[in-house]
PDB file of C-alpha atoms in Angstrom:
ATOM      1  CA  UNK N   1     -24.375  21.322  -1.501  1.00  0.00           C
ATOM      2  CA  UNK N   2     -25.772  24.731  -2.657  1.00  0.00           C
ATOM      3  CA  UNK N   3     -26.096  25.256  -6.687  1.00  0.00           C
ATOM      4  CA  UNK N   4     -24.338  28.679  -7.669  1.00  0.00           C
ATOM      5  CA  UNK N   5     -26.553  30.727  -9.643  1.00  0.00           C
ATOM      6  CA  UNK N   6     -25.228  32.424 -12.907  1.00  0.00           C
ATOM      7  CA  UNK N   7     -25.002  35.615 -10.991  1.00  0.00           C
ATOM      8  CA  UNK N   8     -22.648  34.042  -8.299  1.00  0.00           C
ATOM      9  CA  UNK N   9     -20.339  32.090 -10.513  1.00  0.00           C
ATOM     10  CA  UNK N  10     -19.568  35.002 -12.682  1.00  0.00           C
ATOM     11  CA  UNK N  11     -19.162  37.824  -9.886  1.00  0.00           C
ATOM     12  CA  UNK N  12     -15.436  38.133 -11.019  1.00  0.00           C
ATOM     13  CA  UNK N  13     -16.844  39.702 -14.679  1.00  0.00           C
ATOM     14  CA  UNK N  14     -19.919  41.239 -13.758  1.00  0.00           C
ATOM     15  CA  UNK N  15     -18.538  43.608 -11.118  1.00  0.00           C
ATOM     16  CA  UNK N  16     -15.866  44.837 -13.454  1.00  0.00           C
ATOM     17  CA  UNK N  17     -18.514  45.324 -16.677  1.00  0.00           C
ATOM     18  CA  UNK N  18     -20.088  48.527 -15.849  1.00  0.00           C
ATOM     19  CA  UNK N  19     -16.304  49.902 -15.666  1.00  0.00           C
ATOM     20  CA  UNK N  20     -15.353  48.296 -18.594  1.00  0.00           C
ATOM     21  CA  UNK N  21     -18.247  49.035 -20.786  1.00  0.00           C
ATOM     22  CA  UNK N  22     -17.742  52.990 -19.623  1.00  0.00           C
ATOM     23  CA  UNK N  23     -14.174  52.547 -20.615  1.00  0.00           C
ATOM     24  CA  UNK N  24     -15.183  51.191 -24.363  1.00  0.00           C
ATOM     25  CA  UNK N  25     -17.818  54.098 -25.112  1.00  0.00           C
ATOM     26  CA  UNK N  26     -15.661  56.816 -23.652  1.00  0.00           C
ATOM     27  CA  UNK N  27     -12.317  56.091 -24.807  1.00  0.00           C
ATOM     28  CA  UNK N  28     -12.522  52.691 -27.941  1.00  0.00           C
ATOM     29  CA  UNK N  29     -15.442  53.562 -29.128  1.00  0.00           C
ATOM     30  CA  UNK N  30     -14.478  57.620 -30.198  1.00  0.00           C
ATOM     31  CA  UNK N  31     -10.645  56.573 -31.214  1.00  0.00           C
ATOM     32  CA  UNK N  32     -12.252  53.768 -33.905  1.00  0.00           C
ATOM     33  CA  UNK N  33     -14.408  55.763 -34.792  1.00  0.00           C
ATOM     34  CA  UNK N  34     -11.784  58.792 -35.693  1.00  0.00           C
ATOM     35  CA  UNK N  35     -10.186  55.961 -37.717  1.00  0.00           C
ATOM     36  CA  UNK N  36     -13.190  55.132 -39.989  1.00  0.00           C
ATOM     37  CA  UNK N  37     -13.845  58.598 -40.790  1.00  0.00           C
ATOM     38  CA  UNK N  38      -9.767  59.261 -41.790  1.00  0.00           C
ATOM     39  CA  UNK N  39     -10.577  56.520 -44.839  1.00  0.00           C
ATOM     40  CA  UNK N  40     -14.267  58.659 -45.682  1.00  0.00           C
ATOM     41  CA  UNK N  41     -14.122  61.994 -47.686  1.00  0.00           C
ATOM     42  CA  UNK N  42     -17.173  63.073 -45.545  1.00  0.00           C
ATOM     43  CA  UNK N  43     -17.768  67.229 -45.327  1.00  0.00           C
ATOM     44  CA  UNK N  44     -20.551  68.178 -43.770  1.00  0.00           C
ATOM     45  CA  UNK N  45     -21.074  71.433 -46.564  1.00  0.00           C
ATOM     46  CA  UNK N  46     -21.450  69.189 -49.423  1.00  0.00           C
ATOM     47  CA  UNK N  47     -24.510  67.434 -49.194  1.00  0.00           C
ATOM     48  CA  UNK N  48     -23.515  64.206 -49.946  1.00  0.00           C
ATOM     49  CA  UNK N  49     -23.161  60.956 -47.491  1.00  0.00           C
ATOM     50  CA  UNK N  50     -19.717  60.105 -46.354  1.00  0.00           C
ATOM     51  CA  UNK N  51     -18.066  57.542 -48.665  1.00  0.00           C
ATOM     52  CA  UNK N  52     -15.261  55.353 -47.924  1.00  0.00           C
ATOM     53  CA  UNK N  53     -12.210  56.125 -50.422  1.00  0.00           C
ATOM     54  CA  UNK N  54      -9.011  54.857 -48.662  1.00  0.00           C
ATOM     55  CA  UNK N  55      -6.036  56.301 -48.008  1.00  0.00           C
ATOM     56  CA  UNK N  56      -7.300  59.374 -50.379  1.00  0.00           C
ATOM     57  CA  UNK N  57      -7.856  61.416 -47.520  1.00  0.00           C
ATOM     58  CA  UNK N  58      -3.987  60.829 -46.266  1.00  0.00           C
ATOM     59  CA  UNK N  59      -2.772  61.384 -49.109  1.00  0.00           C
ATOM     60  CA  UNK N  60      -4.620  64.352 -49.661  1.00  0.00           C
ATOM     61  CA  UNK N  61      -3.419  65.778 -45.951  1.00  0.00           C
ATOM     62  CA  UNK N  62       0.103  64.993 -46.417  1.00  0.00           C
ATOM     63  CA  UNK N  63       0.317  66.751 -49.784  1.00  0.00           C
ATOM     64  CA  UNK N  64      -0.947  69.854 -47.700  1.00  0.00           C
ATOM     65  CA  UNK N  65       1.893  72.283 -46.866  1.00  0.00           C
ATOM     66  CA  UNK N  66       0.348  73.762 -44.137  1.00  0.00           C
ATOM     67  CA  UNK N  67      -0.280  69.951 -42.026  1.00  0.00           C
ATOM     68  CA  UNK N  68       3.208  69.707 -42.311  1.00  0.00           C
ATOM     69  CA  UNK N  69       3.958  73.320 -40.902  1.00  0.00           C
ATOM     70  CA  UNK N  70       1.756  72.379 -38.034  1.00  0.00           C
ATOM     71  CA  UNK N  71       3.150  68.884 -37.798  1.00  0.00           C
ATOM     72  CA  UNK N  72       6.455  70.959 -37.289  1.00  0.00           C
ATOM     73  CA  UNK N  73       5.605  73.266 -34.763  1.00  0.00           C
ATOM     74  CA  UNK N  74       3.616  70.634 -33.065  1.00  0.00           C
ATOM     75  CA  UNK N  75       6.977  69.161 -32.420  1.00  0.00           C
ATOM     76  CA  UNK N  76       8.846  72.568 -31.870  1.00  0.00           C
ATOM     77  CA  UNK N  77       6.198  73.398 -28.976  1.00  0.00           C
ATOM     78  CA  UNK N  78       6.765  70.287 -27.304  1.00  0.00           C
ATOM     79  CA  UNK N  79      10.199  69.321 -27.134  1.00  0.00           C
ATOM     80  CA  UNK N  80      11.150  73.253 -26.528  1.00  0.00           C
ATOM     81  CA  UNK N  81       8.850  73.117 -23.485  1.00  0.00           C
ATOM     82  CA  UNK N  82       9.340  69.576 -21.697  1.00  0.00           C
ATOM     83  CA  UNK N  83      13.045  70.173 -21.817  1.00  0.00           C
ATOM     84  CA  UNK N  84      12.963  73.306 -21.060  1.00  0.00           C
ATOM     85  CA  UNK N  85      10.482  71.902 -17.636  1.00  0.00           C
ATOM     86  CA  UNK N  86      12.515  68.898 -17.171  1.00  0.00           C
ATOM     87  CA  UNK N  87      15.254  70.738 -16.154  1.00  0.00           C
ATOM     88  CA  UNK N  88      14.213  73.464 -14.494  1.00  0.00           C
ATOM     89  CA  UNK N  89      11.627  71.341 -12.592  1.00  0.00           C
ATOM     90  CA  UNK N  90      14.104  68.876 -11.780  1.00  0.00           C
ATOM     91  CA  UNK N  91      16.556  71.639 -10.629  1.00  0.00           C
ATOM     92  CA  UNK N  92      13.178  73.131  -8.437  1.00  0.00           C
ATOM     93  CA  UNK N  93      12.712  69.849  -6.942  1.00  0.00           C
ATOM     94  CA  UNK N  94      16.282  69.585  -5.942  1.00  0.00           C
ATOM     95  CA  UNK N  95      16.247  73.133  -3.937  1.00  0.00           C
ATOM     96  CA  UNK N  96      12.528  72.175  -2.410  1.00  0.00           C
ATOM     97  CA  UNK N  97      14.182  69.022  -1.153  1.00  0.00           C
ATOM     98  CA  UNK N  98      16.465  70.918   1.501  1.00  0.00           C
ATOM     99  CA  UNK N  99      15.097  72.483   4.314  1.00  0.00           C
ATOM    100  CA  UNK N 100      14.761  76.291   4.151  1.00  0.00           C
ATOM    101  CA  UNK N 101      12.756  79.083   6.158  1.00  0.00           C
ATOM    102  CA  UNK N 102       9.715  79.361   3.796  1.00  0.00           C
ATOM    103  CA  UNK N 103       9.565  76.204   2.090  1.00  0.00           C
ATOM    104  CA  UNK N 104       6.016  75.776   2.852  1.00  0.00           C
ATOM    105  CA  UNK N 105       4.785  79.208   1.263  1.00  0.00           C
ATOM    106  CA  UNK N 106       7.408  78.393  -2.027  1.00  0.00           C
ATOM    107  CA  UNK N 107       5.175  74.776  -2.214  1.00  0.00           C
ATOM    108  CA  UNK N 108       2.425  76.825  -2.233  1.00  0.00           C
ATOM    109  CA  UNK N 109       2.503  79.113  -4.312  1.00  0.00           C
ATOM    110  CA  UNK N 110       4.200  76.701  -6.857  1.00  0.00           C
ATOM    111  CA  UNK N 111       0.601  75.273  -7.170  1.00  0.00           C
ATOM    112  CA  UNK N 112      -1.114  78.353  -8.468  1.00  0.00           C
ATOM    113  CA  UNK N 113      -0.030  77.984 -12.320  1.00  0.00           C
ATOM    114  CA  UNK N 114      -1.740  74.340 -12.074  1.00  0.00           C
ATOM    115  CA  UNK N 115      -5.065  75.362 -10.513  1.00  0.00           C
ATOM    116  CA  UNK N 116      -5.756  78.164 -12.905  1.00  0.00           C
ATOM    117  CA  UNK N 117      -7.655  77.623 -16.145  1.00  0.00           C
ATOM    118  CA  UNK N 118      -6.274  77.759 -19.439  1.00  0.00           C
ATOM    119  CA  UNK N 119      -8.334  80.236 -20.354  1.00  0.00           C
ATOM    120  CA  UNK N 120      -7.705  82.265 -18.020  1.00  0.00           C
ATOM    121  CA  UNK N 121      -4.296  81.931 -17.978  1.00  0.00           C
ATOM    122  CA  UNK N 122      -4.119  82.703 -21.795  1.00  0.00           C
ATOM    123  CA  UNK N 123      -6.063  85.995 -20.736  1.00  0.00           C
ATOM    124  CA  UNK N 124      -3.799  87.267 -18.582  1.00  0.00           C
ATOM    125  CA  UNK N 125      -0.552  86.414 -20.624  1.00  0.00           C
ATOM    126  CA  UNK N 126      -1.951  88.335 -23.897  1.00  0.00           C
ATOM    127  CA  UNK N 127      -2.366  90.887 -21.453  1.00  0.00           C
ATOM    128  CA  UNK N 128       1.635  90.754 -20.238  1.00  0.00           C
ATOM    129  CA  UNK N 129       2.320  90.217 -23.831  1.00  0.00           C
ATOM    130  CA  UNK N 130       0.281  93.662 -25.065  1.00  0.00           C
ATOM    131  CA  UNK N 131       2.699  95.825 -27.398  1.00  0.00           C
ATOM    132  CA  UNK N 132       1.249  98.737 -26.471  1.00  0.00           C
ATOM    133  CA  UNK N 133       0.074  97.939 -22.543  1.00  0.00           C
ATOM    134  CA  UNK N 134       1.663  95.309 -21.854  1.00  0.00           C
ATOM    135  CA  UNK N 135       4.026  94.602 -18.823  1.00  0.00           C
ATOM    136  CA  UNK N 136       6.599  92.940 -20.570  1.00  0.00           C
ATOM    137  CA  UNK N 137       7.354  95.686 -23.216  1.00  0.00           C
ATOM    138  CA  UNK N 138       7.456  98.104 -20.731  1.00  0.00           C
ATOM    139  CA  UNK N 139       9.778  96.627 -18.100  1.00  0.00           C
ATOM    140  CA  UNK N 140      12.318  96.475 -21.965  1.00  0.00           C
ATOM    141  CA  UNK N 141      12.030  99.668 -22.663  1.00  0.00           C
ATOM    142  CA  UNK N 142      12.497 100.718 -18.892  1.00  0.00           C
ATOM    143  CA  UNK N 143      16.140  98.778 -19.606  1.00  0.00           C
ATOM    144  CA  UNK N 144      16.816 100.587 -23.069  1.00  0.00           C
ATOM    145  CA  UNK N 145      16.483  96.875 -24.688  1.00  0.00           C
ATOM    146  CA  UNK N 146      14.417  96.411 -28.164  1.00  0.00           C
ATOM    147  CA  UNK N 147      10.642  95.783 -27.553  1.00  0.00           C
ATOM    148  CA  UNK N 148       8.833  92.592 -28.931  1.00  0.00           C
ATOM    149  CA  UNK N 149       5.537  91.833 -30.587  1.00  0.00           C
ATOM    150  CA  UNK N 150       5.352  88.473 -29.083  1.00  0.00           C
ATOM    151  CA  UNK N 151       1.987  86.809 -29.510  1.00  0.00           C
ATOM    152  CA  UNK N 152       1.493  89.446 -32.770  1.00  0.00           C
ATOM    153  CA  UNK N 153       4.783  88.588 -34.388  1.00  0.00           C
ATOM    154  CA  UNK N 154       5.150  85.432 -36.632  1.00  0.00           C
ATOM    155  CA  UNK N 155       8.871  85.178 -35.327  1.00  0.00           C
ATOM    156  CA  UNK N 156       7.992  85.988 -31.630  1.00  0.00           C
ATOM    157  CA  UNK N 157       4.465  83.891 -31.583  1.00  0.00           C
ATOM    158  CA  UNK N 158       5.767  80.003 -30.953  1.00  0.00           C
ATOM    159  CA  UNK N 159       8.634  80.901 -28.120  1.00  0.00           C
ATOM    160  CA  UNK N 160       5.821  83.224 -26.557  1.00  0.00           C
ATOM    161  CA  UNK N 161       3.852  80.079 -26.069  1.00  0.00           C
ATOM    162  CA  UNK N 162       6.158  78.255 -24.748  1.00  0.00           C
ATOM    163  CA  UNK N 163       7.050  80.527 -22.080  1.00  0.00           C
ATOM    164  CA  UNK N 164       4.118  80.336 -21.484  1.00  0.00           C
ATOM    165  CA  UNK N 165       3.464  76.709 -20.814  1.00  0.00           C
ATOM    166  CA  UNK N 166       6.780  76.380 -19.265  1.00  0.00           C
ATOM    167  CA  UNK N 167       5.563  78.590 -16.565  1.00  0.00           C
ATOM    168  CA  UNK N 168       2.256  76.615 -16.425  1.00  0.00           C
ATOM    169  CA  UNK N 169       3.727  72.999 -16.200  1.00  0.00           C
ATOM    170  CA  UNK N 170       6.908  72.952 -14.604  1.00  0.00           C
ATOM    171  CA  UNK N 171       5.524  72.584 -11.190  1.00  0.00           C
ATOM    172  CA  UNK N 172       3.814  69.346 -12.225  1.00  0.00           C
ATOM    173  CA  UNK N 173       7.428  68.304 -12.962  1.00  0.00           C
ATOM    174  CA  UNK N 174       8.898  69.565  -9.756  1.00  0.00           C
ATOM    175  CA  UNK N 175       6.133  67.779  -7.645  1.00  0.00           C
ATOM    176  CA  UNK N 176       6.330  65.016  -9.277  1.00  0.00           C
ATOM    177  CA  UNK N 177      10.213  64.525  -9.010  1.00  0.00           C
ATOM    178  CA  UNK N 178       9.764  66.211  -4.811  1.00  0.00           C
ATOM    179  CA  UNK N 179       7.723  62.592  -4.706  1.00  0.00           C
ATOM    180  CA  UNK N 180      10.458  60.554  -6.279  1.00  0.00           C
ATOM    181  CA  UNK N 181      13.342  62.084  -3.547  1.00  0.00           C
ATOM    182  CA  UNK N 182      11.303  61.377  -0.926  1.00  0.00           C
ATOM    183  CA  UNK N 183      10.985  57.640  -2.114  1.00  0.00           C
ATOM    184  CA  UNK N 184      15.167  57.413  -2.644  1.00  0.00           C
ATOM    185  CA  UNK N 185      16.455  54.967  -0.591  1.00  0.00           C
ATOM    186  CA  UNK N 186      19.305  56.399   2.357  1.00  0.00           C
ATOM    187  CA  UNK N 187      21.950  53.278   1.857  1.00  0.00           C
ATOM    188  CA  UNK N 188      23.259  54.729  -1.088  1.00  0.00           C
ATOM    189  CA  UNK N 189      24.138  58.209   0.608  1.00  0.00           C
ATOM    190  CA  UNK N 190      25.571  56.221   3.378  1.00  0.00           C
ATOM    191  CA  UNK N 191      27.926  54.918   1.907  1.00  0.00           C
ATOM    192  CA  UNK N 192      28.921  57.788  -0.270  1.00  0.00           C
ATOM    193  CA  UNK N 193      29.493  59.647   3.114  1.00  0.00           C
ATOM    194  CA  UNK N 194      31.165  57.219   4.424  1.00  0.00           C
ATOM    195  CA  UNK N 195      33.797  56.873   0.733  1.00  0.00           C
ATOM    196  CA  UNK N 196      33.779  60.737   1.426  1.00  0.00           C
ATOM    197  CA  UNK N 197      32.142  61.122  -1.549  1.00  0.00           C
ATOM    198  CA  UNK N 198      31.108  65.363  -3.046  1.00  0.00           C
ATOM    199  CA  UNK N 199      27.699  66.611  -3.022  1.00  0.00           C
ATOM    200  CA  UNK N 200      28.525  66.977  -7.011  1.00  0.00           C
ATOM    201  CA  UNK N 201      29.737  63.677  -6.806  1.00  0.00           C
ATOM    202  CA  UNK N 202      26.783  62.564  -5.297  1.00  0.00           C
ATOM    203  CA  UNK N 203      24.232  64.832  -7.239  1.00  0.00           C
ATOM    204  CA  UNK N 204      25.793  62.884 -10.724  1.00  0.00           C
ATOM    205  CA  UNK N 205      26.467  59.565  -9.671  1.00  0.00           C
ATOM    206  CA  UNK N 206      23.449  58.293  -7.047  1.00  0.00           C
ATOM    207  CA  UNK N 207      20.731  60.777  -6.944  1.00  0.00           C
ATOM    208  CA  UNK N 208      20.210  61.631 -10.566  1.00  0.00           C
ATOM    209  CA  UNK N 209      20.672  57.921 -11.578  1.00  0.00           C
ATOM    210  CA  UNK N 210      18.344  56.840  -9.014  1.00  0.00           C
ATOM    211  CA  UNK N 211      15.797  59.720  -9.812  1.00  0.00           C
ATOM    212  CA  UNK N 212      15.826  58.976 -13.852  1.00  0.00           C
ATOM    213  CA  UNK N 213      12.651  56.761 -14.155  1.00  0.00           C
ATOM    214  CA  UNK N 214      10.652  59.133 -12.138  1.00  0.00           C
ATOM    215  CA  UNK N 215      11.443  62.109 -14.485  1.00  0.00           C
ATOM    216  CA  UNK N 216      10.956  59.841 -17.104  1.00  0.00           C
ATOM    217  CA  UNK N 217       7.906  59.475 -16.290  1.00  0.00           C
ATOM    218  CA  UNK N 218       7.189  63.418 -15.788  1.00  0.00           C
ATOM    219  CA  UNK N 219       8.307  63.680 -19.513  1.00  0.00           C
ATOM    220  CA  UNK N 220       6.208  61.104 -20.812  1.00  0.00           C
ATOM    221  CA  UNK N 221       3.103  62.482 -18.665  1.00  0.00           C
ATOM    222  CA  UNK N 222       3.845  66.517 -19.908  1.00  0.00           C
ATOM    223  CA  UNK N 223       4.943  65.466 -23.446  1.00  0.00           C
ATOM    224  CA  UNK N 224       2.279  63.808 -24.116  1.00  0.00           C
ATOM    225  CA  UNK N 225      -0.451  67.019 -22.728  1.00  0.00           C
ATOM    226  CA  UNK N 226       1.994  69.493 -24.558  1.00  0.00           C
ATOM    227  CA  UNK N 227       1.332  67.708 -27.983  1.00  0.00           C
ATOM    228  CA  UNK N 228      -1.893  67.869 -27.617  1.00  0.00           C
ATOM    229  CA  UNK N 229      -2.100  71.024 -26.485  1.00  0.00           C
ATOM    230  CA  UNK N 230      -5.107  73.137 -27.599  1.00  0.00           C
ATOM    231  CA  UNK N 231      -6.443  75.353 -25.021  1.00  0.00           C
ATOM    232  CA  UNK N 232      -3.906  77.992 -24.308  1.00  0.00           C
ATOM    233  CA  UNK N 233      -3.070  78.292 -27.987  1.00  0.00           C
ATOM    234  CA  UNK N 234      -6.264  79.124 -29.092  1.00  0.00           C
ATOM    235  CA  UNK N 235      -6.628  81.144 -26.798  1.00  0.00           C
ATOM    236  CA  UNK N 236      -4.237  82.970 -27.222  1.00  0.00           C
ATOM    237  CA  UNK N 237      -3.694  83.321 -30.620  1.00  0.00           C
ATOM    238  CA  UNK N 238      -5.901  81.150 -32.469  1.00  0.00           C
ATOM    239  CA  UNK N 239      -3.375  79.663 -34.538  1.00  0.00           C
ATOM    240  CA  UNK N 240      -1.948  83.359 -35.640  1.00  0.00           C
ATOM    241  CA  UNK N 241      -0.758  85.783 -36.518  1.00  0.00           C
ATOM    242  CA  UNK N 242      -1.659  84.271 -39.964  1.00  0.00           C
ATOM    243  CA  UNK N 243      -0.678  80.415 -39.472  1.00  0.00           C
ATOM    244  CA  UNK N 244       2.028  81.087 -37.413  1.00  0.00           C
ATOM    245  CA  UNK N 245       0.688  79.659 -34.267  1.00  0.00           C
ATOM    246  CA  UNK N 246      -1.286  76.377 -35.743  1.00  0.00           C
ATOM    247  CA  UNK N 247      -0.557  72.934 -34.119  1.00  0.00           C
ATOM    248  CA  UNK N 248      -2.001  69.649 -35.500  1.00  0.00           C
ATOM    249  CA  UNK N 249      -5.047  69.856 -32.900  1.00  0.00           C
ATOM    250  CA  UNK N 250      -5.470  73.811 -33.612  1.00  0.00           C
ATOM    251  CA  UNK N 251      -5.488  72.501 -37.576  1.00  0.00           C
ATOM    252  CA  UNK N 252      -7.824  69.636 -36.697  1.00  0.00           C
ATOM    253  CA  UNK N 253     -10.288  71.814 -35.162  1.00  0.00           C
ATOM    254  CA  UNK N 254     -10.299  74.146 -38.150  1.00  0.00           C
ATOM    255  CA  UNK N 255     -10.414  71.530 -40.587  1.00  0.00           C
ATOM    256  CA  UNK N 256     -13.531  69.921 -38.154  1.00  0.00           C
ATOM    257  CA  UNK N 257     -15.794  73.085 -37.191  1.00  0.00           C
ATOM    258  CA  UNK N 258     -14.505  76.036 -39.412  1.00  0.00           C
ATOM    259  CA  UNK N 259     -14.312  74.369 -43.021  1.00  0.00           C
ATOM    260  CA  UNK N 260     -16.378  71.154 -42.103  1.00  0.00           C
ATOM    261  CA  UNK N 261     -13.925  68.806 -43.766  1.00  0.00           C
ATOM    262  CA  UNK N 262     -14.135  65.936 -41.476  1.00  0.00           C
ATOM    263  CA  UNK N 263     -12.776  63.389 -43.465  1.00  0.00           C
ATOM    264  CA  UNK N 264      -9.064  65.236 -43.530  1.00  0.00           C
ATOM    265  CA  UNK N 265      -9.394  66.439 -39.542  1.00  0.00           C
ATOM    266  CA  UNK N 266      -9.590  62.870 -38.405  1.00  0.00           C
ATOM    267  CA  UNK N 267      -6.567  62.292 -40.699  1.00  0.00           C
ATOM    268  CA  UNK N 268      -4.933  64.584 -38.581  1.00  0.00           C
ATOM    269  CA  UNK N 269      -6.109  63.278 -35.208  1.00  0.00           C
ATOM    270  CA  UNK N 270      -4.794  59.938 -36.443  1.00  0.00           C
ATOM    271  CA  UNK N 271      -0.889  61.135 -37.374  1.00  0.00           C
ATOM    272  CA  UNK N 272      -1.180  62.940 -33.534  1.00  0.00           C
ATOM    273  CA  UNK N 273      -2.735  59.557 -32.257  1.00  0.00           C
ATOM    274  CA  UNK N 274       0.478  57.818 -33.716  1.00  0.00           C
ATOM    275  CA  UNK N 275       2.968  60.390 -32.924  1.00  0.00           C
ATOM    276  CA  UNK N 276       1.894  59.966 -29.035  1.00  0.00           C
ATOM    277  CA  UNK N 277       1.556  56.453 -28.790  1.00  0.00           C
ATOM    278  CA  UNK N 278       4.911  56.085 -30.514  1.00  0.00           C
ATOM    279  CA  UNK N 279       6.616  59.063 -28.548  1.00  0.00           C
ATOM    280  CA  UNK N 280       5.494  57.717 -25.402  1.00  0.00           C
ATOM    281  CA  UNK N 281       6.171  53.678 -26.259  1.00  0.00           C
ATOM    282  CA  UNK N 282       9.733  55.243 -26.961  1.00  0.00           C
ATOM    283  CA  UNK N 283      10.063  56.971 -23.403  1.00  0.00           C
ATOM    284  CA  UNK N 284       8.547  54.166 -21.456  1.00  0.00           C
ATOM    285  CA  UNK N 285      11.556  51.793 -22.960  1.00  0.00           C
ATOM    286  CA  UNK N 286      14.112  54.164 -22.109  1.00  0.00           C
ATOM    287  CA  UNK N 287      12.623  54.064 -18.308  1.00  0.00           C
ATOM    288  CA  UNK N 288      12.906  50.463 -18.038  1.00  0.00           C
ATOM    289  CA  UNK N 289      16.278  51.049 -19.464  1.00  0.00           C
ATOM    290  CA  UNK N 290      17.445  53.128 -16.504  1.00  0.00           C
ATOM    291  CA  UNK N 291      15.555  50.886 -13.937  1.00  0.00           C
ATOM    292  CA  UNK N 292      17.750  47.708 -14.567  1.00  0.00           C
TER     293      UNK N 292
END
């Protein structure tokens, strides 16, 4: 009989390690750490070592009117968006599903918003959204209707966005729900053809039923990017006109490398940790809900 080595009986941890170990420094390790420096008071101006005061910090954050304005449109950016993409990609999805002359070219070019950077799409939108040059103003006052300041209006500045990342994001939604018809079983419509069953009838009663988890699952994916969302809103606006603008992670970042209070940004970084573990705990019941 041939003795196993340490290396051989253990092959079922030691493969896995290196993956797991990547996993802790990448992802545990920066998350805990974010957590330890919410109880600290550190800033990097003063000139004194972090210190460990409690829930000072929190308190300190929450007593700040303009957290809570950000916690707000934090909120107001992302459920105005995913519904807004939840429906329209759904309703996408359903039209890509039939056959049509040009379907292919439609699939297509529904993947350009997704392969362009953030960056650049923020770019190009300030540029639609110009008062003076832009493409948008002119095509109103072509049809005699009231111009807008969009990104440069406080009123204008959050809806702006959000057009904005609806136009980015809702073909994420539509291919992901395109994936979830094609997996549908045919029984169901069988037998509603056979009961002489309408396509509304059918549209409300089997395929939307049967097609719930997967846009569940769409939501939970896009809500959770859209309240984190950084990129487009900074830059675009960087948090303006004014304060208009400012998420928590816009905040955060200005709290972090603008007035070097780090102490109060990871406070912040912990309430949006929360919010989208909680948000998406919440959506993930609701899916097993539907698939009982």
């Amino acid at each position: 009989m041939v003795r196993q080595g340490f290396f051989e009986k253990n092959l079922r941890y030691i493969f896995p390690l290196p993956a797991v170990l990547f996993v802790v420094v990448l992802m545990v390790f920066p998350v805990a750490y974010t957590f330890f420096l919410s109880f600290t008071d550190w800033t990097l101006t003063s000139g004194r070592p972090l210190s460990v005061v409690g829930l000072k910090s929190y308190l300190q954050v929450l007593k700040e009117p303009r957290f809570l304005e950000a916690l707000g449109r934090t909120f107001y950016f992302t459920f105005g968006s995913v519904i807004v993409e939840m429906l329209l990609g759904t309703a996408l999805a359903l039209i890509l599903n039939r056959s049509f002359k040009g379907k292919g070219v439609v699939k297509t070019l529904l993947l350009l918003p997704l392969v362009a950077t953030p960056v650049a799409i923020g770019i190009v939108w300030n540029l639609f959204y110009d008062p003076t040059i832009g493409i948008l103003n002119y095509v109103l006052s072509v049809l005699k209707l009231p111009q807008s300041g969009w990104v440069s209006d406080a009123k204008s500045v959050m809806p702006s966005l959000i057009i904005v990342d609806i136009w980015q994001w809702t073909p994420m939604i539509t291919i992901i729900v395109l994936a979830g018809l094609a997996g549908l079983s045919s029984e169901p419509y069988e037998s509603a053809m056979v009961d002489g069953a309408s396509a509304r009838q059918v549209l409300y009663h089997i395929t939307l039923p049967m097609l719930m988890p997967t846009i569940l699952t769409a939501v939970i994916l896009r809500a959770i990017d859209a309240l984190k969302t950084y990129d487009i809103i900074y830059s675009m606006t960087g948090g303006g006109p004014g304060y208009a603008s400012e998420n928590l992670n816009v905040l955060a970042f200005k709290y972090s490398f603008e007035y070097f209070r780090m102490g109060q940004s990871a406070v912040m970084l912990v309430f949006l940790f929360i919010i989208v573990l909680l948000f998406s705990l919440l959506v993930m019941r609701l899916r097993r809900a539907f698939e009982l």
